[in-house]
Coordinates of C-alpha atoms and ligand atoms in Angstrom, one line a residue:
X1 CA -34.8 -67.5 -61.4
X2 CA -38.4 -67.2 -61.0
X3 CA -39.8 -67.3 -57.2
X4 CA -42.8 -65.7 -55.1
X5 CA -41.9 -65.2 -51.3
X6 CA -42.5 -62.5 -48.8
X7 CA -39.2 -60.9 -48.4
X8 CA -35.7 -61.9 -49.9
X9 CA -34.1 -59.7 -47.2
X10 CA -34.9 -62.5 -44.4
X11 CA -32.5 -65.2 -46.0
X12 CA -29.7 -64.5 -43.3
X13 CA -32.1 -65.5 -40.2
X14 CA -33.4 -68.4 -42.5
X15 CA -29.9 -69.8 -43.2
X16 CA -28.9 -69.7 -39.4
X17 CA -32.2 -71.3 -38.6
X18 CA -31.6 -74.3 -41.3
X19 CA -28.1 -74.6 -40.1
X20 CA -29.3 -75.1 -36.5
X21 CA -32.1 -77.6 -37.7
X22 CA -29.6 -79.4 -39.8
X23 CA -27.2 -80.2 -37.1
X24 CA -30.1 -82.4 -35.7
X25 CA -30.7 -84.1 -38.8
X26 CA -27.8 -86.5 -38.9
X27 CA -29.3 -89.2 -40.9
X28 CA -30.6 -86.9 -43.5
X29 CA -26.8 -85.4 -43.6
X30 CA -25.3 -88.9 -44.0
X31 CA -27.8 -89.4 -47.0
X32 CA -27.0 -86.1 -48.4
X33 CA -23.4 -86.7 -48.3
X34 CA -24.0 -89.8 -50.4
X35 CA -26.2 -88.1 -52.8
X36 CA -23.6 -85.4 -53.4
X37 CA -20.9 -87.9 -54.1
X38 CA -23.0 -89.9 -56.4
X39 CA -25.0 -87.3 -58.1
X40 CA -28.1 -89.5 -57.4
X41 CA -30.5 -86.9 -59.1
X42 CA -28.4 -85.5 -62.0
X43 CA -30.6 -84.3 -64.7
X44 CA -34.0 -84.7 -62.7
X45 CA -36.3 -82.2 -61.8
X46 CA -38.4 -82.5 -58.2
X47 CA -41.5 -80.4 -57.3
X48 CA -42.1 -80.2 -53.7
X49 CA -45.6 -79.2 -52.0
X50 CA -44.6 -79.3 -48.3
X51 CA -44.6 -77.0 -45.4
X52 CA -41.8 -74.6 -45.7
X53 CA -39.8 -75.1 -42.7
X54 CA -36.0 -75.3 -41.4
X55 CA -36.6 -79.2 -42.0
X56 CA -38.0 -79.1 -45.1
X57 CA -35.2 -76.8 -46.3
X58 CA -32.5 -79.6 -45.3
X59 CA -34.2 -81.9 -47.6
X60 CA -34.4 -79.9 -50.2
X61 CA -30.8 -78.9 -50.1
X62 CA -29.9 -82.4 -50.0
X63 CA -31.8 -83.2 -53.1
X64 CA -30.2 -80.3 -54.6
X65 CA -26.8 -81.3 -53.5
X66 CA -27.5 -84.6 -55.1
X67 CA -28.0 -83.0 -58.6
X68 CA -31.9 -82.3 -58.6
X69 CA -33.4 -79.3 -59.9
X70 CA -36.0 -78.6 -57.1
X71 CA -39.0 -76.3 -56.7
X72 CA -41.1 -76.0 -53.4
X73 CA -44.4 -74.7 -52.6
X74 CA -46.4 -74.7 -49.6
X75 CA -48.7 -77.4 -48.4
X76 CA -50.4 -75.2 -46.0
X77 CA -51.2 -71.4 -46.4
X78 CA -50.2 -70.7 -42.7
X79 CA -47.0 -73.2 -42.2
X80 CA -44.6 -71.2 -44.3
X81 CA -41.5 -69.8 -42.5
X82 CA -40.7 -66.4 -44.6
X83 CA -37.1 -66.6 -43.8
X84 CA -36.7 -70.3 -44.7
X85 CA -38.2 -69.5 -48.0
X86 CA -36.0 -66.4 -48.7
X87 CA -33.0 -68.6 -47.6
X88 CA -33.6 -71.3 -50.1
X89 CA -34.3 -69.0 -52.9
X90 CA -31.0 -67.6 -52.0
X91 CA -29.4 -70.8 -52.0
X92 CA -31.0 -71.3 -55.8
X93 CA -34.1 -73.0 -54.9
X94 CA -37.1 -71.5 -56.5
X95 CA -40.0 -71.0 -53.7
X96 CA -43.2 -70.3 -54.4
X97 CA -44.9 -69.8 -50.6
X98 CA -45.9 -66.6 -48.6
X99 CA -47.2 -67.3 -45.0
X100 CA -51.0 -66.3 -44.9
X101 CA -51.2 -66.5 -48.7
X102 CA -54.9 -67.0 -49.6
X103 CA -56.3 -70.0 -51.2
X104 CA -55.9 -68.7 -54.8
X105 CA -52.4 -67.8 -54.6
X106 CA -52.1 -71.3 -52.6
X107 CA -52.9 -72.8 -55.7
X108 CA -51.5 -70.8 -58.3
X109 CA -48.0 -71.8 -56.4
X110 CA -48.7 -75.4 -56.7
X111 CA -49.2 -74.7 -60.5
X112 CA -46.0 -72.7 -60.5
X113 CA -44.1 -75.6 -59.2
X114 CA -46.0 -78.1 -61.5
X115 CA -44.8 -75.5 -64.5
X116 CA -41.3 -76.6 -63.7
X117 CA -42.1 -79.9 -65.2
X118 CA -41.1 -81.9 -62.4
X119 CA -40.0 -85.8 -62.9
X120 CA -41.3 -86.8 -59.5
X121 CA -43.4 -85.0 -56.8
X122 CA -43.1 -84.5 -52.9
X123 CA -46.5 -84.0 -51.6
X124 CA -48.0 -83.1 -48.0
X125 CA -51.9 -83.8 -47.8
X126 CA -52.2 -84.7 -51.4
X127 CA -53.0 -81.2 -52.7
X128 CA -50.4 -81.4 -55.5
X129 CA -51.5 -84.8 -56.4
X130 CA -55.0 -83.6 -56.7
X131 CA -54.3 -80.9 -58.7
X132 CA -52.4 -83.2 -61.1
X133 CA -55.3 -85.5 -61.7
X134 CA -58.1 -82.7 -61.9
X135 CA -56.7 -79.7 -63.7
X136 CA -53.2 -81.2 -65.4
X137 CA -54.1 -84.8 -66.2
X138 CA -52.1 -85.0 -69.2
X139 CA -48.6 -83.9 -67.3
X140 CA -46.6 -86.9 -67.1
X141 CA -45.2 -87.8 -63.9
X142 CA -42.9 -90.5 -62.6
X143 CA -44.1 -90.8 -59.5
X144 CA -44.7 -89.1 -56.2
X145 CA -43.9 -89.3 -52.2
X146 CA -46.6 -88.7 -49.6
X147 CA -45.7 -87.4 -46.0
X148 CA -48.9 -87.6 -44.0
X149 CA -51.8 -89.7 -43.0
X150 CA -54.4 -87.9 -44.6
X151 CA -52.8 -87.6 -48.0
X152 CA -52.4 -91.4 -48.0
X153 CA -56.4 -91.9 -47.2
X154 CA -56.8 -89.9 -50.4
X155 CA -54.3 -91.6 -52.3
X156 CA -55.7 -95.4 -51.4
X157 CA -59.3 -93.6 -52.3
X158 CA -58.0 -92.7 -55.6
X159 CA -56.3 -96.3 -56.3
X160 CA -59.3 -97.8 -55.2
X161 CA -61.4 -96.1 -57.7
X162 CA -58.6 -96.8 -60.5
X163 CA -58.2 -93.3 -61.2
X164 CA -54.5 -93.1 -59.4
X165 CA -52.1 -92.3 -62.5
X166 CA -48.5 -92.9 -61.0
X167 CA -46.9 -94.8 -58.3
X168 CA -46.9 -93.0 -55.2
X169 CA -44.8 -93.8 -52.0
X170 CA -46.7 -93.6 -48.8
X171 CA -43.6 -92.3 -46.9
X172 CA -46.0 -92.2 -43.7
X173 CA -46.5 -95.8 -43.5
X174 CA -42.6 -96.3 -43.1
X175 CA -42.4 -97.2 -39.2
X176 CA -39.6 -95.0 -38.8
X177 CA -41.8 -92.0 -40.0
X178 CA -45.4 -92.4 -38.3
X179 CA -44.3 -94.4 -35.3
X180 CA -42.1 -91.4 -34.4
X181 CA -43.1 -88.2 -36.2
X182 CA -46.8 -88.7 -35.7
X183 CA -46.4 -90.0 -31.9
X184 CA -43.6 -87.7 -30.7
X185 CA -43.4 -85.1 -33.4
X186 CA -47.1 -84.0 -33.4
X187 CA -47.4 -84.8 -29.5
X188 CA -44.9 -82.1 -28.6
X189 CA -45.2 -79.8 -31.5
X190 CA -49.2 -79.4 -31.0
X191 CA -48.9 -78.8 -27.3
X192 CA -46.0 -76.3 -28.4
X193 CA -48.5 -74.4 -31.0
X194 CA -51.0 -74.1 -27.8
X195 CA -48.2 -73.2 -25.5
X196 CA -47.0 -70.5 -27.6
X197 CA -50.4 -69.0 -28.7
X198 CA -52.3 -69.0 -25.2
X199 CA -49.5 -69.8 -22.7
X200 CA -51.6 -71.8 -20.5
X201 CA -50.5 -74.5 -17.7
X202 CA -51.7 -78.0 -18.8
X203 CA -51.5 -79.2 -15.3
X204 CA -54.7 -79.7 -14.0
X205 CA -56.6 -78.9 -17.0
X206 CA -59.1 -81.3 -18.6
X207 CA -57.6 -81.9 -22.3
X208 CA -59.9 -83.4 -24.9
X209 CA -58.0 -85.2 -27.6
X210 CA -60.6 -86.4 -30.6
X211 CA -58.8 -89.2 -32.4
X212 CA -56.3 -92.1 -31.1
X213 CA -54.5 -92.4 -34.2
X214 CA -50.7 -92.0 -34.0
X215 CA -51.1 -88.3 -33.6
X216 CA -53.9 -88.5 -31.0
X217 CA -52.0 -91.1 -28.9
X218 CA -48.9 -88.8 -29.0
X219 CA -50.8 -85.4 -28.0
X220 CA -53.1 -87.2 -25.2
X221 CA -49.5 -88.8 -23.8
X222 CA -48.0 -85.8 -23.6
X223 CA -50.7 -83.6 -22.4
X224 CA -51.2 -86.2 -19.4
X225 CA -47.6 -85.9 -19.0
X226 CA -47.8 -82.3 -18.2
X227 CA -50.2 -83.3 -15.7
X228 CA -53.5 -82.7 -17.6
X229 CA -56.5 -84.8 -16.8
X230 CA -56.9 -86.2 -20.3
X231 CA -59.9 -87.3 -22.1
X232 CA -60.1 -89.1 -25.5
X233 CA -62.9 -89.5 -28.0
X234 CA -62.4 -92.1 -30.6
X235 CA -64.6 -94.3 -33.0
X236 CA -62.8 -97.3 -33.4
X237 CA -63.2 -99.6 -30.6
X238 CA -59.7 -101.0 -30.5
X239 CA -58.2 -97.8 -30.3
X240 CA -60.5 -96.2 -27.6
X241 CA -59.9 -99.4 -25.5
X242 CA -56.1 -98.7 -26.0
X243 CA -56.6 -95.0 -25.0
X244 CA -58.5 -96.2 -21.8
X245 CA -55.9 -98.9 -20.9
X246 CA -53.0 -96.1 -21.5
X247 CA -55.1 -94.1 -18.6
X248 CA -57.2 -91.6 -20.3
X249 CA -61.0 -91.3 -20.0
X250 CA -62.8 -92.0 -23.1
X251 CA -66.1 -90.6 -24.0
X252 CA -68.2 -89.1 -26.7
X253 CA -68.0 -85.4 -28.3
X254 CA -71.4 -84.6 -26.5
X255 CA -70.0 -86.1 -23.0
X256 CA -66.5 -84.4 -23.4
X257 CA -67.8 -81.0 -24.8
X258 CA -69.1 -79.6 -21.2
X259 CA -66.1 -80.6 -19.3
X260 CA -63.2 -79.7 -21.3
X261 CA -60.8 -77.1 -20.9
X262 CA -58.9 -77.4 -24.0
X263 CA -60.1 -79.6 -27.1
X264 CA -57.7 -80.8 -29.6
X265 CA -58.6 -82.5 -32.7
X266 CA -56.6 -85.2 -35.0
X267 CA -59.0 -87.4 -36.7
X268 CA -58.7 -86.4 -40.4
X269 CA -62.4 -86.2 -40.3
X270 CA -64.8 -83.0 -40.8
X271 CA -66.5 -81.2 -38.2
X272 CA -65.7 -82.9 -35.1
X273 CA -66.5 -80.0 -32.7
X274 CA -69.9 -78.4 -34.1
X275 CA -72.5 -75.8 -32.9
X276 CA -74.0 -78.0 -30.6
X277 CA -70.8 -78.6 -29.0
X278 CA -69.7 -75.0 -28.8
X279 CA -73.1 -74.0 -27.0
X280 CA -72.3 -76.4 -24.2
X281 CA -68.4 -75.4 -23.8
X282 CA -67.3 -73.5 -20.7
X283 CA -66.2 -70.1 -20.6
X284 CA -62.3 -69.8 -21.8
X285 CA -62.3 -73.2 -23.6
X286 CA -59.5 -73.3 -26.1
X287 CA -60.0 -75.2 -29.4
X288 CA -57.2 -76.4 -31.6
X289 CA -57.0 -78.6 -34.7
X290 CA -53.7 -80.7 -35.1
X291 CA -55.0 -82.6 -38.2
X292 CA -54.0 -81.5 -41.6
X293 CA -56.9 -79.8 -42.8
X294 CA -58.6 -77.0 -41.0
X295 CA -62.3 -78.7 -41.4
X296 CA -62.4 -80.6 -38.0
X297 CA -63.7 -77.8 -36.1
X298 CA -66.8 -76.0 -37.7
X299 CA -65.6 -72.5 -37.4
X300 CA -68.3 -71.5 -40.0
X301 CA -70.8 -72.3 -37.2
X302 CA -68.9 -71.1 -34.4
X303 CA -68.5 -67.7 -36.2
X304 CA -72.6 -67.8 -36.8
X305 CA -73.4 -68.5 -33.3
X306 CA -70.8 -65.6 -32.1
X307 CA -71.9 -62.2 -31.3
X308 CA -68.2 -60.9 -31.8
X309 CA -64.5 -62.1 -32.6
X310 CA -61.3 -60.6 -32.0
X311 CA -57.5 -61.6 -31.8
X312 CA -56.4 -61.6 -28.4
X313 CA -53.0 -62.9 -28.9
X314 CA -51.1 -63.7 -31.7
X315 CA -52.5 -67.0 -33.3
X316 CA -55.4 -66.7 -30.7
X317 CA -59.0 -65.7 -31.6
X318 CA -61.6 -64.9 -29.2
X319 CA -65.1 -65.9 -30.0
X320 CA -67.8 -64.3 -27.8
X321 CA -71.1 -66.3 -27.8
X322 CA -74.5 -64.5 -27.2
X323 CA -74.6 -65.2 -23.4
X324 CA -71.1 -64.1 -23.2
X325 CA -69.2 -67.1 -23.0
X326 CA -65.7 -67.1 -24.7
X327 CA -64.2 -69.6 -26.9
X328 CA -60.7 -69.4 -28.0
X329 CA -59.5 -71.0 -31.5
X330 CA -55.8 -71.1 -32.1
X331 CA -54.2 -70.6 -35.3
X332 CA -57.6 -70.5 -37.3
X333 CA -58.4 -74.0 -37.0
X334 CA -55.3 -74.9 -39.2
X335 CA -52.7 -77.3 -38.2
X336 CA -51.7 -76.1 -34.7
X337 CA -48.4 -77.3 -34.6
X338 CA -47.0 -75.3 -37.9
X339 CA -49.7 -72.6 -37.4
X340 CA -48.6 -71.4 -34.0
X341 CA -45.4 -73.1 -33.7
X342 CA -42.4 -74.3 -35.9
X343 CA -43.6 -77.8 -36.7
X344 CA -41.9 -80.8 -35.2
X345 CA -38.5 -80.6 -34.1
X346 CA -35.7 -81.3 -36.7
X347 CA -34.6 -84.3 -34.3
X348 CA -37.7 -86.2 -35.5
X349 CA -38.2 -84.7 -38.9
X350 CA -34.7 -86.5 -39.6
X351 CA -36.1 -89.8 -39.8
X352 CA -39.4 -88.6 -41.8
X353 CA -37.0 -86.7 -44.6
X354 CA -34.6 -89.6 -44.7
X355 CA -37.5 -91.8 -45.6
X356 CA -38.7 -89.2 -48.0
X357 CA -35.0 -88.8 -49.5
X358 CA -34.4 -92.8 -50.0
X359 CA -38.2 -93.0 -51.5
X360 CA -37.1 -90.5 -54.1
X361 CA -34.2 -92.5 -55.0
X362 CA -36.3 -95.8 -55.0
X363 CA -38.7 -94.4 -57.1
X364 CA -36.4 -93.3 -60.0
X365 CA -34.5 -96.7 -59.4
X366 CA -37.9 -98.8 -59.8
X367 CA -40.1 -96.5 -61.6
X368 CA -40.3 -98.5 -65.0
X369 CA -41.4 -101.7 -62.9
X370 CA -44.2 -99.8 -60.9
X371 CA -47.9 -99.7 -62.1
X372 CA -49.5 -96.7 -60.8
X373 CA -50.5 -97.3 -57.2
X374 CA -49.5 -96.8 -53.5
X375 CA -46.3 -98.3 -52.2
X376 CA -44.5 -98.7 -48.9
X377 CA -40.8 -98.5 -48.8
X378 CA -39.2 -101.8 -48.5
X379 CA -38.4 -103.1 -44.7
X380 CA -34.5 -102.8 -45.3
X381 CA -34.8 -99.0 -46.0
X382 CA -37.0 -98.5 -42.8
X383 CA -34.4 -100.8 -40.7
X384 CA -31.4 -98.7 -42.1
X385 CA -33.0 -95.3 -41.0
X386 CA -33.8 -96.5 -37.7
X387 CA -30.2 -98.4 -37.4
X388 CA -28.6 -94.9 -38.0
X389 CA -30.8 -92.7 -36.0
X390 CA -30.0 -94.9 -32.9
X391 CA -26.3 -95.1 -33.6
X392 CA -26.2 -90.8 -33.8
X393 CA -28.3 -91.2 -30.7
X394 CA -25.6 -93.2 -29.0
X395 CA -27.6 -96.5 -28.8
X396 CA -26.3 -99.8 -29.2
X397 CA -28.0 -102.3 -31.1
X398 CA -27.9 -106.0 -29.7
X399 CA -26.4 -108.9 -31.7
X400 CA -27.8 -112.3 -31.3
X401 CA -25.5 -115.3 -30.6
X402 CA -25.1 -118.1 -33.1
X403 CA -27.2 -120.0 -30.5
X404 CA -30.0 -117.6 -30.5
X405 CA -30.4 -117.0 -34.1
X406 CA -30.5 -121.1 -34.3
X407 CA -33.1 -121.0 -31.5
X408 CA -35.0 -118.6 -33.2
X409 CA -35.0 -120.2 -36.6
X410 CA -36.0 -123.6 -35.3
X411 CA -39.4 -124.9 -34.6
X412 CA -38.2 -127.9 -32.9
X413 CA -36.5 -126.3 -30.0
X414 CA -39.5 -125.8 -27.6
X415 CA -37.9 -126.3 -24.1
Ligands
ADE1 N1 -44.7 -81.6 -40.7 C1 -44.5 -81.5 -39.0 N2 -43.6 -80.9 -38.8 C2 -43.0 -80.2 -39.7 C3 -41.9 -79.8 -40.0 N3 -40.9 -79.1 -39.0 N4 -41.2 -79.5 -41.2 C4 -42.0 -80.1 -42.2 N5 -43.3 -80.7 -42.1 C5 -43.8 -80.7 -40.8

């Protein structure tokens, strides 16, 4: 079996950690058991470009149990957990991923997975999809799945331009994905990354969160919960207003730069904090990015205006400006939750990856009727994932009485 990982000797640790995550993924486990019984993916090849984590490993193993041949590469050069990559190879899944791989290796690994001629692909951030459009335009693909907001934005732009050449499920847009993974997952794991890298106390600090989509919502909410004075920067008036009414101060990047102790970007946009902001920040300010790509902090500009830089702790780089002020960048400005911590906990990835697994089944079942375009999973599947998760968490779901059903269905009963 072909593969490219850091150290196969790390497999035993990877197996232990994959088992630990699997215990907190009951919905995916139920789907895995059904896939195994039905051999849902017999004869199918699946290529995945995702963060190589314990949770992704459980998804890959569920697909393999369902009869698929699966190959995996990383969706970010810094998020690979090398022990997980080793355990997957040991379990018979070809993996092409090494933590810290350079850009050329990152792309050559995407090509290695595509060389396995997958029928469908799982993508996180749309890099594999982009390669399939720019460099391998004649390779046949039945369909795809996209995990993240940034990837879905790219896909919609491709569909709008009429260039998207196969159907893709925007898994991110399922309620059981973005309302939980993006809010609760990103909220907790981004702070986890900053805590592991810098070991600071959030209470009493001014934490500036740029972007108030689901991810920014989660980050600002959790920072506030830890006692921080939270500031939100947002361009959309409705989102900005909702941040204000959720108790955050709302201001511009120019206003926030001199007062923040910690800056966290989650906008999906480029150069949110730039040279002019760095020049007005306080000594000791910490900068982290929770967005998919490492473009939100202009680190080229920061490097240009700095006299020196050094790694002061693992995943924490100190830049010293000409006047001696020190700015600290977490995980090279790459997505902080996976660069400096382990990503979202399994409990929430359970739903995201249950959605992914069901989307793969759905796309094979419906491929012949689907034109190229961006699709959202049917609402029944979303509801089913929520119902199973709630059940696993011990929550009871209220059933309406016949009288209540009738009342809701009628427009005549007003009083
Ligand atoms: N994205 C965010 N957290 C993740 C995780 N734990 N595994 C895979 N992808 C992720």
